[in-house]
Tab-separated table of C-alpha atoms in Angstrom:
chain	number	residue	atom	x	y	z
A	160	MET	CA	30.716	13.977	12.926
A	161	SER	CA	31.775	11.249	10.533
A	162	ILE	CA	28.973	9.259	8.979
A	163	GLN	CA	29.424	5.689	7.825
A	164	GLU	CA	26.583	4.651	5.569
A	165	LYS	CA	25.812	1.207	4.157
A	166	ARG	CA	23.335	0.699	1.319
A	167	ASN	CA	21.725	-2.329	-0.268
A	168	SER	CA	21.703	-2.960	-3.997
A	169	ASP	CA	19.929	-0.574	-6.386
A	170	PHE	CA	18.113	-3.643	-7.736
A	171	PHE	CA	15.592	-3.477	-4.881
A	172	LEU	CA	12.405	-1.441	-5.355
A	173	ARG	CA	12.594	-0.306	-1.737
A	174	PRO	CA	16.208	0.821	-1.143
A	175	ARG	CA	17.536	0.413	2.400
A	176	PHE	CA	20.456	1.999	4.185
A	177	SER	CA	21.969	2.127	7.644
A	178	ILE	CA	24.106	4.806	9.281
A	179	ASP	CA	26.333	4.185	12.309
A	180	LEU	CA	26.332	7.196	14.635
A	181	LYS	CA	28.272	8.061	17.769
A	182	GLU	CA	25.325	9.673	19.504
A	183	ASN	CA	22.854	8.733	22.176
A	184	PRO	CA	19.693	7.428	20.425
A	185	GLU	CA	17.302	9.422	22.642
A	186	SER	CA	19.079	12.738	22.036
A	187	LEU	CA	19.303	11.975	18.298
A	188	LEU	CA	15.571	11.256	18.106
A	189	GLU	CA	14.831	14.426	20.083
A	190	ARG	CA	16.992	16.518	17.729
A	191	ILE	CA	15.346	15.020	14.637
A	192	THR	CA	11.847	15.486	16.067
A	193	THR	CA	12.560	19.094	17.024
A	194	TYR	CA	13.802	19.885	13.520
A	195	LEU	CA	10.846	18.208	11.807
A	196	LYS	CA	8.358	20.137	13.974
A	197	SER	CA	10.089	23.484	13.418
A	198	ASP	CA	8.708	26.121	11.068
A	199	ALA	CA	11.830	25.798	8.903
A	200	CYS	CA	10.856	22.258	7.882
A	201	ILE	CA	8.463	22.024	4.923
A	202	TYR	CA	8.277	18.220	4.990
A	203	ARG	CA	5.369	16.234	6.383
A	204	SER	CA	6.446	13.857	9.107
A	205	ASN	CA	5.204	11.443	11.716
A	206	VAL	CA	7.111	10.073	14.704
A	207	ALA	CA	6.030	6.903	16.518
A	208	ASP	CA	8.322	5.509	19.208
A	209	LYS	CA	11.732	5.357	17.520
A	210	HIS	CA	10.269	5.259	14.005
A	211	VAL	CA	10.199	8.394	11.858
A	212	PHE	CA	8.288	8.806	8.585
A	213	ILE	CA	9.063	11.756	6.303
A	214	ASP	CA	7.006	12.603	3.200
A	215	ILE	CA	7.535	15.043	0.349
A	216	PRO	CA	5.519	18.303	0.744
A	217	MET	CA	2.027	18.155	-0.801
A	218	LYS	CA	2.866	20.810	-3.446
A	219	LYS	CA	5.699	18.657	-4.856
A	220	SER	CA	4.099	15.272	-4.261
A	221	HIS	CA	2.964	12.984	-7.085
A	222	PHE	CA	1.840	9.357	-7.392
A	223	TRP	CA	5.419	8.006	-7.348
A	224	SER	CA	6.720	10.274	-4.554
A	225	PRO	CA	8.744	8.256	-2.045
A	226	GLN	CA	8.447	8.116	1.707
A	227	LEU	CA	11.456	7.866	3.997
A	228	HIS	CA	11.015	5.610	7.019
A	229	PHE	CA	13.812	5.170	9.489
A	230	GLU	CA	14.293	3.668	12.918
A	231	ILE	CA	16.892	4.600	15.499
A	232	VAL	CA	18.352	1.494	17.135
A	233	LYS	CA	20.330	1.764	20.351
A	234	VAL	CA	23.750	0.084	20.277
A	235	ASP	CA	24.940	1.396	23.631
A	236	GLU	CA	24.627	4.592	25.676
A	237	ASN	CA	26.714	6.678	23.249
A	238	SER	CA	26.082	5.103	19.859
A	239	SER	CA	23.173	4.165	17.643
A	240	ILE	CA	22.313	2.852	14.206
A	241	LEU	CA	19.841	4.634	11.980
A	242	LYS	CA	18.149	2.066	9.705
A	243	GLY	CA	16.319	3.673	6.800
A	244	LEU	CA	14.014	2.518	4.048
A	245	PHE	CA	12.755	4.386	0.989
A	246	GLY	CA	9.496	3.191	-0.419
A	247	PRO	CA	6.335	4.326	-2.102
A	248	LYS	CA	3.560	5.854	-0.095
A	249	PRO	CA	1.618	3.177	1.820
A	250	GLN	CA	-1.401	3.536	-0.475
A	251	VAL	CA	0.703	2.865	-3.589
A	252	TRP	CA	2.492	-0.058	-1.920
A	253	THR	CA	-0.826	-1.577	-0.822
A	254	LEU	CA	-2.239	-1.242	-4.352
A	255	PHE	CA	0.806	-2.972	-5.861
A	256	MET	CA	0.727	-5.772	-3.287
A	257	PHE	CA	-3.003	-6.302	-3.887
A	258	VAL	CA	-2.492	-6.548	-7.653
A	259	HIS	CA	0.422	-8.985	-7.122
A	260	PHE	CA	-1.834	-11.090	-4.881
A	261	VAL	CA	-4.612	-11.109	-7.509
A	262	VAL	CA	-2.177	-12.142	-10.269
A	263	ALA	CA	-0.704	-14.945	-8.109
A	264	THR	CA	-4.168	-16.197	-7.122
A	265	LEU	CA	-5.336	-16.155	-10.737
A	266	PHE	CA	-2.217	-18.049	-11.769
A	267	LEU	CA	-2.941	-20.804	-9.248
A	268	GLY	CA	-6.647	-20.907	-10.164
A	269	VAL	CA	-5.984	-21.041	-13.894
A	270	GLY	CA	-3.324	-23.715	-13.258
A	271	VAL	CA	-5.966	-25.876	-11.587
A	272	PHE	CA	-8.404	-25.089	-14.416
A	273	ALA	CA	-5.760	-26.125	-16.997
A	274	TYR	CA	-5.187	-29.399	-15.147
A	275	VAL	CA	-8.932	-30.127	-15.094
A	276	GLN	CA	-9.217	-29.293	-18.807
A	277	TYR	CA	-6.283	-31.610	-19.530
A	278	ARG	CA	-7.777	-34.488	-17.508
A	279	LEU	CA	-11.133	-34.031	-19.274
A	280	GLY	CA	-9.437	-34.006	-22.663
A	281	GLU	CA	-10.707	-30.491	-23.432
A	282	SER	CA	-8.896	-27.704	-25.269
A	283	LEU	CA	-5.951	-26.157	-23.383
A	284	VAL	CA	-5.547	-23.058	-25.585
A	285	PHE	CA	-7.309	-20.617	-23.233
A	286	PRO	CA	-5.743	-21.774	-19.936
A	287	ILE	CA	-2.242	-21.965	-21.439
A	288	ALA	CA	-2.637	-18.471	-22.938
A	289	ILE	CA	-3.648	-17.113	-19.521
A	290	LEU	CA	-0.812	-19.015	-17.797
A	291	VAL	CA	1.629	-17.308	-20.194
A	292	ALA	CA	-0.011	-13.862	-19.851
A	293	LEU	CA	-0.076	-13.746	-16.025
A	294	PRO	CA	3.728	-13.930	-15.528
A	295	LEU	CA	4.051	-11.251	-18.217
A	296	ILE	CA	1.648	-9.073	-16.217
A	297	TRP	CA	3.740	-9.753	-13.129
A	298	LEU	CA	6.894	-8.627	-14.977
A	299	LEU	CA	5.038	-5.541	-16.176
A	300	LEU	CA	4.202	-4.717	-12.544
A	301	TYR	CA	7.868	-5.047	-11.601
A	302	PHE	CA	8.920	-2.713	-14.421
A	303	LEU	CA	6.187	-0.215	-13.490
A	304	GLY	CA	7.581	-0.234	-9.947
A	305	SER	CA	11.082	0.320	-11.322
A	306	ILE	CA	9.846	3.235	-13.428
A	307	GLY	CA	8.137	4.657	-10.353
A	308	LYS	CA	11.325	4.325	-8.340
A	309	GLU	CA	13.271	6.084	-11.099
A	310	THR	CA	10.622	8.835	-11.258
A	311	GLY	CA	10.947	9.427	-7.519
A	312	LYS	CA	14.753	9.155	-7.408
A	313	ASN	CA	15.379	12.912	-7.160
A	314	GLN	CA	12.890	13.168	-4.312
A	315	MET	CA	14.586	10.175	-2.651
A	316	LYS	CA	17.892	12.048	-2.820
A	317	GLU	CA	16.144	15.131	-1.449
A	318	LEU	CA	14.831	13.193	1.565
A	319	HIS	CA	18.236	11.567	2.089
A	320	ASN	CA	19.982	14.934	1.982
A	321	LEU	CA	17.454	16.297	4.496
A	322	LEU	CA	18.234	13.420	6.858
A	323	ILE	CA	22.005	13.925	6.520
A	324	THR	CA	21.549	17.668	7.134
A	325	ILE	CA	19.575	16.998	10.319
A	326	ILE	CA	22.114	14.442	11.556
A	327	GLU	CA	25.082	16.726	10.935
A	328	GLN	CA	23.584	19.648	12.890
């Protein structure tokens, strides 16, 4: 079976890919589910409708371990597209999104505070310092995410290789 895979840029923190397959989507999902439930598979997995989530085994898992999520989309009776996404575990992603939300909210709040201080003729040193620090914190969060992605890159390749192995069976 020839596999044609398309990937997005490595710039993204959550790499995506898609694979065009000449196989019925229901039989493909059944084959993948059977493999993941077999005793030979050491990976943790969850299947919901046509969505499959695969995690690194607990013994090898760490904070930055990725999770593979893919969906099988029906093109026609004999072909399908597997759309995959690598990302951090949901708990890590939620934490990062919460911190991003807090930083953005603080930036807006301190922006309003700086405007009020300006209109009252008060000192702007503190609000301007915070308005400079918050984007730096945001950049730090981005680089921490990039470091996390790099830390989990070998496990990402491991999950990808597992998926290719299952597909090629």
